[in-house]
XYZ file of C-alpha atoms in Angstrom:
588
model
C -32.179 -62.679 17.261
C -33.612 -59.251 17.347
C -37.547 -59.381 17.392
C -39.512 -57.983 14.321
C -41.514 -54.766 14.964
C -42.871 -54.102 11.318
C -42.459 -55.810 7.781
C -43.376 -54.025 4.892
C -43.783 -56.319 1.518
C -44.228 -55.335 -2.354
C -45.043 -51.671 -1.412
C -46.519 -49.899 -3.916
C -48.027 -46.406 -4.396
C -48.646 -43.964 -6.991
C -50.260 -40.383 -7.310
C -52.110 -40.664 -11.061
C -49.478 -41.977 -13.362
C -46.645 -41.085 -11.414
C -45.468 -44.113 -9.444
C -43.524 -42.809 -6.230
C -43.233 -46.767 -4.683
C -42.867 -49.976 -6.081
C -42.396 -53.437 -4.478
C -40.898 -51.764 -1.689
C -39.485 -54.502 1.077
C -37.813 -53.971 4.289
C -38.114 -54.618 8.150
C -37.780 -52.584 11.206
C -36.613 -54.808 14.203
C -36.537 -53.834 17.619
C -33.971 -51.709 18.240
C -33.354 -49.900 15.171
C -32.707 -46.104 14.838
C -33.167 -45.913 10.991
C -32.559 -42.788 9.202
C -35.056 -41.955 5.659
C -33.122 -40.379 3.042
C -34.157 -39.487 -0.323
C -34.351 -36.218 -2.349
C -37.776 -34.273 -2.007
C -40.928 -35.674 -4.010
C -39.438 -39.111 -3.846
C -41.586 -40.450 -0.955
C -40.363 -40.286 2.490
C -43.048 -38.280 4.030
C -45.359 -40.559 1.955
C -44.015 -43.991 3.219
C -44.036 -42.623 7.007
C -47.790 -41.259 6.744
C -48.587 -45.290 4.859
C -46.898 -46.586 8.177
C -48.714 -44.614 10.299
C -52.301 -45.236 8.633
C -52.964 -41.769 7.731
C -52.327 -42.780 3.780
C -53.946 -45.830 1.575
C -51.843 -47.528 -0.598
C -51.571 -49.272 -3.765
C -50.862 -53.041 -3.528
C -48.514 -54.383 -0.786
C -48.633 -55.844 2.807
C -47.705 -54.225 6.083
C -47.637 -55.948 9.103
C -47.243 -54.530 12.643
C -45.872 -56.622 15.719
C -49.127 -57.623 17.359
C -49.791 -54.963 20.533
C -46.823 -53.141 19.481
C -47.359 -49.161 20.723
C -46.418 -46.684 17.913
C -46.459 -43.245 17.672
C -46.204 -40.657 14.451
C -44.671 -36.897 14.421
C -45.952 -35.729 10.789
C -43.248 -32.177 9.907
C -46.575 -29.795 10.516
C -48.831 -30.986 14.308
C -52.145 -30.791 13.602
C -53.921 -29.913 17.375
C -57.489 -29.641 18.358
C -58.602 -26.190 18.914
C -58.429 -24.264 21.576
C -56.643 -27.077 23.032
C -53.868 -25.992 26.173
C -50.285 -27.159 25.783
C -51.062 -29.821 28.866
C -54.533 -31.127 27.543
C -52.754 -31.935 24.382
C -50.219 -33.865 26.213
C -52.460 -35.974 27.810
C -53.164 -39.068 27.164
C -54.746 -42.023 29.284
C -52.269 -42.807 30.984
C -50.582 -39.927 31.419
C -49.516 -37.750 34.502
C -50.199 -34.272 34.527
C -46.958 -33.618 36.701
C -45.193 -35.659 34.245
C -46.171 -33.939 31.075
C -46.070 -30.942 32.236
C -41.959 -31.331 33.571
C -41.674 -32.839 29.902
C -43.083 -29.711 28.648
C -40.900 -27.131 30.839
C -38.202 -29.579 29.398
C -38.794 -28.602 25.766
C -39.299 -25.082 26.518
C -43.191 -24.250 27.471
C -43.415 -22.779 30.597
C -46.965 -22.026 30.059
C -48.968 -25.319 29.959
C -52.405 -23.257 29.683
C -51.075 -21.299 26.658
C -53.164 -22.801 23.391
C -52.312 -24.041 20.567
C -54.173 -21.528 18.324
C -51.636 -18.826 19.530
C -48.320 -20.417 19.448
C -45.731 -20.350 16.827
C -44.615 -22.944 14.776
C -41.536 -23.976 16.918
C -43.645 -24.163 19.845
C -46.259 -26.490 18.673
C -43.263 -28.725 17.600
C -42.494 -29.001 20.890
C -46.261 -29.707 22.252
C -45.659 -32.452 19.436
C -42.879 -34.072 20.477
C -44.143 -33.982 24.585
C -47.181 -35.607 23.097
C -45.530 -38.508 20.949
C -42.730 -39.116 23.852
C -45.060 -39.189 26.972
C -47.351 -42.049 24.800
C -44.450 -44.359 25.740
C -44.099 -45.812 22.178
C -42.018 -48.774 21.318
C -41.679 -47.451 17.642
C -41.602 -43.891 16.769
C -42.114 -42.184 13.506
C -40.410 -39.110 12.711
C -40.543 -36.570 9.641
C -38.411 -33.849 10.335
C -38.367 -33.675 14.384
C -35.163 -31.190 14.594
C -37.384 -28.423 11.972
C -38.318 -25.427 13.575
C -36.531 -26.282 16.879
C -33.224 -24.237 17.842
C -30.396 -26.077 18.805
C -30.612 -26.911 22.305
C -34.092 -28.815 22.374
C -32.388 -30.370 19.182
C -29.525 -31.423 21.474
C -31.796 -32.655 24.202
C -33.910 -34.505 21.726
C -30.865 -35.888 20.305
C -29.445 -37.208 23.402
C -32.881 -38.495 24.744
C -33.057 -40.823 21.998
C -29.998 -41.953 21.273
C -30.016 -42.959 24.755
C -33.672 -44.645 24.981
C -34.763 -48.286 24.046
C -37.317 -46.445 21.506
C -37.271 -47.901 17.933
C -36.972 -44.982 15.238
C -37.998 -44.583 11.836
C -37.453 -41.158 10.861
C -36.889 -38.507 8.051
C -34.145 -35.727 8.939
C -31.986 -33.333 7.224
C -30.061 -32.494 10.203
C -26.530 -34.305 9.702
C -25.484 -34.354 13.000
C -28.561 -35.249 14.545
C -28.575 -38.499 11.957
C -25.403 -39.640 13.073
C -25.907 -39.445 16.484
C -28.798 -41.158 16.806
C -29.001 -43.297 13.903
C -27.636 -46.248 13.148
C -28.997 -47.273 10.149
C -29.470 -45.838 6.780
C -32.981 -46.489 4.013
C -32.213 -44.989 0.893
C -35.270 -44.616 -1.543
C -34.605 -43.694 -5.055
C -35.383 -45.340 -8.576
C -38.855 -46.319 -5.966
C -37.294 -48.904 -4.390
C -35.308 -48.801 -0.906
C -31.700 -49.485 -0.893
C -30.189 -50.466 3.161
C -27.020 -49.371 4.517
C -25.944 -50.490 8.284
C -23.912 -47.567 9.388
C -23.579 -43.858 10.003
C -23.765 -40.806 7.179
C -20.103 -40.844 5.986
C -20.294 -44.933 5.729
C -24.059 -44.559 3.587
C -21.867 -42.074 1.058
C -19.321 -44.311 0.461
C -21.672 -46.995 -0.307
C -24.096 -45.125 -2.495
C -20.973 -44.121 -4.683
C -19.885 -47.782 -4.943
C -23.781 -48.085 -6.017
C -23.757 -45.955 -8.483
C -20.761 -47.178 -9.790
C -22.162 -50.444 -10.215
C -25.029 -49.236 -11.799
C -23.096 -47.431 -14.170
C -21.117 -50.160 -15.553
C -23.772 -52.433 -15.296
C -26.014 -49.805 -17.994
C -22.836 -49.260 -19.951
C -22.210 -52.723 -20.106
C -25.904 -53.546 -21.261
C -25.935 -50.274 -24.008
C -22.794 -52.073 -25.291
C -25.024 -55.098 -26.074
C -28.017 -53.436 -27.174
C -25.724 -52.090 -29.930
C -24.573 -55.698 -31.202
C -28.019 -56.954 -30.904
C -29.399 -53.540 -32.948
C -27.105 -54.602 -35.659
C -28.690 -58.022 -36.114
C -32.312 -56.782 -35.543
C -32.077 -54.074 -38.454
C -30.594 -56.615 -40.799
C -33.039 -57.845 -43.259
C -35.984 -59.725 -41.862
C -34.692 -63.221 -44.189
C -31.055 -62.777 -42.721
C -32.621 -63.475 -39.420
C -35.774 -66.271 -40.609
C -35.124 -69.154 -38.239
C -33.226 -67.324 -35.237
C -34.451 -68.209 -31.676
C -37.336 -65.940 -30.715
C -35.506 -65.891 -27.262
C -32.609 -63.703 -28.878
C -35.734 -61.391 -30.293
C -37.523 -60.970 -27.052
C -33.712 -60.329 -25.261
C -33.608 -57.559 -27.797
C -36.255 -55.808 -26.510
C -35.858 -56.536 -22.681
C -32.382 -55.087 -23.380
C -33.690 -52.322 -24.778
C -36.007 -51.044 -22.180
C -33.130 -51.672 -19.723
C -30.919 -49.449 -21.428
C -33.321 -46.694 -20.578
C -33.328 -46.786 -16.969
C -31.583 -44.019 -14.663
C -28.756 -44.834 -12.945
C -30.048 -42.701 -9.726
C -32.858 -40.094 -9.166
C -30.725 -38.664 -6.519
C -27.501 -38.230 -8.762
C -30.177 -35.120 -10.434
C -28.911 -32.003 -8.293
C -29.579 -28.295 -7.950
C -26.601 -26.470 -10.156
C -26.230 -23.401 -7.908
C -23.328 -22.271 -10.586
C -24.097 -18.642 -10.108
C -21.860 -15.711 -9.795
C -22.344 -12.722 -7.877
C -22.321 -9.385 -8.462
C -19.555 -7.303 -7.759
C -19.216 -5.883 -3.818
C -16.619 -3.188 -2.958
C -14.783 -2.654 0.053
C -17.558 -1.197 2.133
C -20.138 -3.478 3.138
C -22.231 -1.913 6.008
C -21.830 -0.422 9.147
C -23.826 -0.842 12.473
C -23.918 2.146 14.490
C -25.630 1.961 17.980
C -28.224 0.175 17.141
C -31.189 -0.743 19.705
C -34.344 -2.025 19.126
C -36.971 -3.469 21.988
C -40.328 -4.735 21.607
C -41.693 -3.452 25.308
C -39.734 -4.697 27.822
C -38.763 -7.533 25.417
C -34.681 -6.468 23.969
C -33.614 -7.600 20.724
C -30.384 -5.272 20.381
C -29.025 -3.030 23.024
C -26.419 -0.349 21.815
C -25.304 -3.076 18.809
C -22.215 -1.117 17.089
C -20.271 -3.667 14.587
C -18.252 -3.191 10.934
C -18.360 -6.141 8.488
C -15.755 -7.193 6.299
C -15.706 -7.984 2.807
C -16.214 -12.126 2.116
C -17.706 -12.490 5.423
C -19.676 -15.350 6.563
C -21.199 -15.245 10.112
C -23.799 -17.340 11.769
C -26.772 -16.197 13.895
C -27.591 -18.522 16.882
C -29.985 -18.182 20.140
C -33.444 -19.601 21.217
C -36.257 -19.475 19.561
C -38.365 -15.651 20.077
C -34.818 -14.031 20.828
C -35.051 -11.668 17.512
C -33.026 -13.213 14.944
C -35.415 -13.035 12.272
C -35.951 -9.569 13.107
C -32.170 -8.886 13.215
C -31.534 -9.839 9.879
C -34.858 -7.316 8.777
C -33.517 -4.736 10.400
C -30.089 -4.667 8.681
C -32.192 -4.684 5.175
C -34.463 -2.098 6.205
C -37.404 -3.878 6.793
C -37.371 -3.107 10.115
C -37.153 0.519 11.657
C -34.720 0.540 14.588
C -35.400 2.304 17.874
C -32.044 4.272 17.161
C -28.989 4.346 15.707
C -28.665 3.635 12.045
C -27.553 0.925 9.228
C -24.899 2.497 6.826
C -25.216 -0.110 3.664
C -22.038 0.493 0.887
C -23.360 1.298 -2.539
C -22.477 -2.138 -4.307
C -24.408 -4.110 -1.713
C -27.348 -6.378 -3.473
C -28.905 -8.311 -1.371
C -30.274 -11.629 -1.722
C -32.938 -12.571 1.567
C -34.449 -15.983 1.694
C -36.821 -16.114 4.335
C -38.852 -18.348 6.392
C -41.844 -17.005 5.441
C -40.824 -17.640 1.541
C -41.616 -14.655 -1.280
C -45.110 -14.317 -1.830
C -45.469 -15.725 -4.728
C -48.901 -16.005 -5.958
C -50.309 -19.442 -5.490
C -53.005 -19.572 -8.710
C -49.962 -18.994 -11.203
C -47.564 -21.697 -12.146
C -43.805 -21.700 -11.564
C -42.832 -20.671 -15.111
C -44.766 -17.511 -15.364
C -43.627 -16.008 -11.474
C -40.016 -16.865 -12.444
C -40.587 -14.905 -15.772
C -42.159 -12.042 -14.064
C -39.217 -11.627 -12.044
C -36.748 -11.608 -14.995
C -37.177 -12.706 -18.780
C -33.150 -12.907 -19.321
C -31.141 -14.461 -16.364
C -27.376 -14.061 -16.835
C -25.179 -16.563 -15.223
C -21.647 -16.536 -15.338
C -21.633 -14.139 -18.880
C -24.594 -16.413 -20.400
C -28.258 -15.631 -21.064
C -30.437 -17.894 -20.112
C -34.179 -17.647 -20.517
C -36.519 -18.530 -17.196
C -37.283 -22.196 -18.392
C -33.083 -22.836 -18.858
C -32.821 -21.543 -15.241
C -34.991 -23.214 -13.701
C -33.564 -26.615 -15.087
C -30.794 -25.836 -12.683
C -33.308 -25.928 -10.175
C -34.638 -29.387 -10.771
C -37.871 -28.035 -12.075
C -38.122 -30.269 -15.261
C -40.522 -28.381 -18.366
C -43.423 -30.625 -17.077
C -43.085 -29.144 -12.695
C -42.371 -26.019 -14.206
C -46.344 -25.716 -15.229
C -47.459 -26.998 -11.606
C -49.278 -24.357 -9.897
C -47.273 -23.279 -7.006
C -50.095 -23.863 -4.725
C -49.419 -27.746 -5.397
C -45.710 -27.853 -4.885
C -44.676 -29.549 -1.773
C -42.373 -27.759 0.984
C -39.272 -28.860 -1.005
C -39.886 -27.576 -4.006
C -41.302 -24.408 -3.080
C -37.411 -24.090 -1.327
C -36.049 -24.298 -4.274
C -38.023 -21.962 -6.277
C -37.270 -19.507 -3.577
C -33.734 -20.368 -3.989
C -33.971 -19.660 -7.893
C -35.674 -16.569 -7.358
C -33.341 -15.173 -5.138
C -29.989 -16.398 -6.521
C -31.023 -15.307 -10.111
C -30.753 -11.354 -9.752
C -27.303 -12.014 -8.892
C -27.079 -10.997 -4.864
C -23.209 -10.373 -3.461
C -24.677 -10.658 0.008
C -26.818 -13.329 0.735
C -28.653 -13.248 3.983
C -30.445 -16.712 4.828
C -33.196 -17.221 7.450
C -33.215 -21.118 8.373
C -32.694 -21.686 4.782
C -32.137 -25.695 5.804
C -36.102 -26.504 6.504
C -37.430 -28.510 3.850
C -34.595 -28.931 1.531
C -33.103 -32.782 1.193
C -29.832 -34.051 2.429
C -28.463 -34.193 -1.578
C -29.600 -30.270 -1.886
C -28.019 -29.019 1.231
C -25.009 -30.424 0.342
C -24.888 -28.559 -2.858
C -26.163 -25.149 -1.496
C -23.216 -25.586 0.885
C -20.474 -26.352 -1.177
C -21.975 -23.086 -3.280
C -21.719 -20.908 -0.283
C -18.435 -21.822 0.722
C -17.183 -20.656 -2.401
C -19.515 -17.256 -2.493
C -17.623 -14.293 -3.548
C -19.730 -12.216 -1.667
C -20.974 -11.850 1.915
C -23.276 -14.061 4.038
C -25.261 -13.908 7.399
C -27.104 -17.069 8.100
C -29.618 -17.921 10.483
C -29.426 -21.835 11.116
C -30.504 -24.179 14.114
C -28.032 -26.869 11.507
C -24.855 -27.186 13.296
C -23.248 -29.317 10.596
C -24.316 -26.176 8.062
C -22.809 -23.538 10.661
C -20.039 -25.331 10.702
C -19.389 -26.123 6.846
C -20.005 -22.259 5.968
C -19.367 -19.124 8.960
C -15.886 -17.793 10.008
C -17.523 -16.755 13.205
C -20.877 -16.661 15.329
C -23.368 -13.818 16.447
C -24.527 -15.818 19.372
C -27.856 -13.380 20.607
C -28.315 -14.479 23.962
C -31.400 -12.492 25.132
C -32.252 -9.002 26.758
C -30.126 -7.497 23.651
C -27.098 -9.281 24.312
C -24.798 -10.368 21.232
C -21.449 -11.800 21.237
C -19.337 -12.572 18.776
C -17.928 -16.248 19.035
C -14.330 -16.864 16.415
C -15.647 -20.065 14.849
C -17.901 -22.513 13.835
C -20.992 -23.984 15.968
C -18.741 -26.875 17.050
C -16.106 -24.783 18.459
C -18.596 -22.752 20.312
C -20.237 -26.498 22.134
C -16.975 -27.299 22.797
C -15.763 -23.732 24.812
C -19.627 -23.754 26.538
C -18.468 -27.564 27.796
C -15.077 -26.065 28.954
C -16.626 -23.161 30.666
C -19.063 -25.227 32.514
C -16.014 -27.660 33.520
C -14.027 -24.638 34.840
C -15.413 -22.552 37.660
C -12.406 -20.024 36.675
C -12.649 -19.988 32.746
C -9.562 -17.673 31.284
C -10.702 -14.247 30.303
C -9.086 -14.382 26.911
C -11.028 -17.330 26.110
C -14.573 -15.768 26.400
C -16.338 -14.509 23.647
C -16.637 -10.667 23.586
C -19.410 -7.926 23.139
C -19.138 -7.522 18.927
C -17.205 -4.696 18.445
C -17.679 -1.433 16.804
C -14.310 -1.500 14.230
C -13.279 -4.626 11.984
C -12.930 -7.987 12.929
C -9.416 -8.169 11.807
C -9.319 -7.343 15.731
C -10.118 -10.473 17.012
C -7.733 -12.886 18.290
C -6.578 -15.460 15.715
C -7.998 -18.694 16.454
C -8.774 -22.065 13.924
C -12.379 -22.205 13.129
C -13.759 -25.457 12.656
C -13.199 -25.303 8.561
C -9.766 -23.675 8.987
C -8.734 -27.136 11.145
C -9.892 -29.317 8.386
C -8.077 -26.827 5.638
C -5.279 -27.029 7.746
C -5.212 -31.221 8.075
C -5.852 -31.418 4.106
C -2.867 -28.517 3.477
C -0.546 -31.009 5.824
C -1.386 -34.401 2.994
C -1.522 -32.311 0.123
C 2.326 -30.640 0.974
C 3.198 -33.877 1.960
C 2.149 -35.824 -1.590
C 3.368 -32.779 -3.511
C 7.109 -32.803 -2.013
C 6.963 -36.501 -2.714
C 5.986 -36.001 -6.436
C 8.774 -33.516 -6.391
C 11.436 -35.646 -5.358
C 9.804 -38.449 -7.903
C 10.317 -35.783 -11.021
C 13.718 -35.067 -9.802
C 15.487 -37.964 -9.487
C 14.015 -38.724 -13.675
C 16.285 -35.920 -14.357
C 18.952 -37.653 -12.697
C 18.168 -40.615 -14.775
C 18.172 -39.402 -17.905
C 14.804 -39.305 -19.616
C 14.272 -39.193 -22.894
C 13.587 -35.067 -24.484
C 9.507 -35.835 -24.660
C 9.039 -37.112 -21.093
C 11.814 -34.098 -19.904
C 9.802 -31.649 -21.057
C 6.791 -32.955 -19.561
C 8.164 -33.515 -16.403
C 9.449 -30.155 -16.556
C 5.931 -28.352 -16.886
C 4.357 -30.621 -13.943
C 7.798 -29.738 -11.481
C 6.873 -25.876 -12.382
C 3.638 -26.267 -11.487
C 4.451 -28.439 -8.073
C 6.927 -25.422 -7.124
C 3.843 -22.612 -7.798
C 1.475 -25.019 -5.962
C 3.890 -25.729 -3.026
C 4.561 -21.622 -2.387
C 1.013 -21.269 -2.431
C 0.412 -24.263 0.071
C 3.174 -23.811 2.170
C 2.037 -19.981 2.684
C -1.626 -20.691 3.439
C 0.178 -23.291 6.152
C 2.364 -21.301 7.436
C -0.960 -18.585 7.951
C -3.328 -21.327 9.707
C -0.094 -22.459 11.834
C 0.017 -19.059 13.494
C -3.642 -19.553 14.969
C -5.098 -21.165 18.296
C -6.098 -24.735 17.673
């Protein structure tokens, strides 16, 4: 029997009238690498702060194995100041040597450096030293992968999902969740719902949830209208009936009101772009150094309509500024940007848009625009933010009270609402939910427009980019064919070969299209190309099915039914078979 590291009973907590937990239940044993999920405002970061002690609660009980060690990572470290990177690190029983090889693990080589002048990345690092040299037997997470790039996340990753640690944590990073987790806490409606198993296995689940939950409502709405019937009769038709039947009437009632799920509400990112014409933008020479520090060194490259390309490297090796450069917010040392005509850009940013904080979300949307059209219809700023999530009651918060979720998506409304055909995304994954991101992906997959995307998310890279500007330091950029995954898995096969094959390794971005490059199957392109194989397959078989009714002589109705569908299965087989036959010329 595993032994029990924490029990939480009847959990309940509100903010004013707004009840965020109620009679919340579950246990963490030892062992378990459980995985948060909810959408934003629904309580994760406030049941991991409850855990940890740093937030009272309503009514409830928590209980704690007795001596058991535990250690919390809140999403923003909060240091002492003037504090080094070592001297935070160490606690009672910690080495110096120790923390500070844990510390040149993560990335800080300076151990006097303090905290009051590094960036955000690097104090999540500090952070996680700190929390991981406390030897904890249970370890609370909210968001450990944010601001990290991907190689600490891949260390951290692999550290845990190797160690005897217990986890309860809160993550939007995909990969990361299925790697290391291995069990699933769903809150929504306030309650928890538990799923044993990875990402993929927690979907299929939820959906069979829901499901129930549907038919369960429909089936008790179906009821309420019988029983509405024989409560509006007149009051003598019904002297004598059991008061039981009465009070049912009303329980049923207020269950016919209840939501199905909270987390069934989503962002509708149904926005078109603006028109973009052949000529996108040209880099021309470009270089651009801060000291002896290179960002871009002689950076020549032409992009294609409909592209989609990722920006990778370490932390501090210029992305950000990258991406300001090519919208002019950033002079060059020389060479020059040459930006087509149609080009709008769209640029969500780190930092966010300054919005200002004493107004409320209503009135900076409407500033921006007082008629938003989407897709040929006007909507006014209150109809467009609905599509947001904001409901009429958030949007009269005050921005300076939304939480880091929310203010995402307002930065995602303001910047998808003047219509962009290029989008250009700076780690636009921080802060937004699991449910969101999966929305905002399916949206950008189907952009007609342009995209450059900065992301330390390999499951995002990999749902979105054709190809990878992987910026490697001292102004070095190549251009990797293919998703993030593809790119692990030719670094894995270049570190297993001492002789790797010259026309496998990525090249210096070129100055001309990329139609250049040799064909290869990104990661998306081998999952098209898997789905094309079934969907051919099903659609020959459907064929064959309408063709031998002719043979058997239908009747004239179902003929000239069959008739439209076998059109339609010839136009959709041409069109599948072609797209095959494209992808079947590429490298796997």
């Amino acid at each position: 029997m595993p032994t029990p590291f924490l029990q939480i009973e009847a959990l309940c907590k509100s903010y004013g009238h707004r009840m965020i937990l109620r009679d919340v239940t579950f246990g963490v044993d030892e062992g378990d690498k459980i995985a948060l999920i909810a959408r934003n405002g629904t309580g994760k970061t406030t049941l991991l702060r409850i855990l940890a002690g740093q937030e009272d609660y309503d009514s409830g009980k928590i209980t704690y194995r007795r001596d058991l060690r535990v250690a919390y990572l809140p999403q923003t470290p909060i240091f002492t100041p003037g504090q080094t990177a070592l001297e935070a690190c160490l606690g009672p029983d910690v080495d110096p040597l120790k923390a500070e090889q844990m510390l040149a693990t993560l990335g800080i080589s300076d151990y006097q450096a303090t905290v009051d002048t590094m960036s955000g990345g690097q104090l999540k690092r500090v952070a996680i030293a700190q929390v991981l040299l406390s030897e904890p037997q249970l370890l609370l997470l909210d968001e450990p992968t944010n601001h990290l790039d991907i190689q600490v996340i891949e260390w951290l990753e692999t550290y845990l999902s190797r160690s005897r640690i217990t986890l309860l944590l809160v993550t939007h990073d995909r990969y990361f969740l299925d790697r290391v987790c291995n069990k699933i806490i769903e809150i929504d409606l306030e309650q928890v719902f538990v799923y044993d198993g990875n990402y993929d296995y927690y979907l299929r689940r939820r959906a069979e949830r829901i499901e129930a939950l549907s038919a369960e409502l429909d089936r008790v709405r179906n009821t309420l209208r019988r029983e509405t019937d024989w409560m509006r009769r007149q009051p003598q038709a019904r002297a004598g009936k059991a008061q039981y039947r009465i009070d049912a009437y009303y329980d049923l009632r207020e269950r016919s009101q209840a939501k199905v799920t909270s987390t069934t509400s989503t962002v509708n990112l149904d926005v078109a772009s603006s028109y973009i014409g052949n000529k996108i933008f040209e880099a021309s020479h470009i270089s651009k150094a801060y000291g002896d520090k290179k960002i871009l060194d002689d950076f020549s490259y032409v992009f294609a309509r409909y592209e989609k390309v990722g920006i990778i490297g370490p932390n501090g090796v210029g992305k950000s500024t990258f991406i300001k450069m090519l919208q002019g917010l950033v002079a060059p040392d020389s060479g020059h940007w040459d930006v087509g005509t149609t080009v709008r850009f769209g640029y969500y940013s780190q930092e966010g848009i300054a919005f200002d904080e004493r107004k409320k979300v209503i009135d900076a949307i409407t500033e921006i625009a007082e008629d938003v059209v989407v897709n040929d219809h006007h909507l006014t700023p209150m109809q467009f933010l609905t599509r947001f999530m904001f409901t009429p009651a958030d949007q009269q918060k005050y921005i300076h009270t939304l939480s880091g979720g929310e203010r995402c998506r307002l930065q995602l409304a303001a910047v998808l609402m003047r219509s962009p055909n290029f989008l250009i995304l700076d780690e636009p994954t921080n802060d937004l939910d699991i449910v969101t991101l999966g929305v905002l992906e399916d949206y950008l997959e189907k952009f007609k427009g342009c995209v450059i995307v900065v992301s330390h998310d390999r499951f995002f890279l990999d749902s979105i980019v054709d190809h990878l500007f992987v910026m490697e330091g001292d102004g070095a950029v190549k251009d990797f064919p293919g998703g993030y995954s593809d790119y692990r898995a030719w670094l894995k096969e270049r570190q297993q070969s001492s002789t790797p094959k010259t026309q496998d390794v990525p090249r210096e971005v070129p100055a001309k299209p990329r139609t250049d490059r040799a064909p290869k199957l990104t990661f998306k392109e081998r999952q098209e190309f898997t789905a094309l194989t079934a969907e051919i397959e099903a659609l020959e078989q459907e064929k064959r099915e309408i063709e031998l009714l002719f043979q058997q002589g239908a009747s004239g109705a179902e003929i000239a039914q069959a008739s439209q569908r076998y059109e339609a299965i010839k136009a959709l087989l041409d069109e599948k078979e072609m797209r095959w036959l494209e992808l079947s010329e590429k490298d796997v």
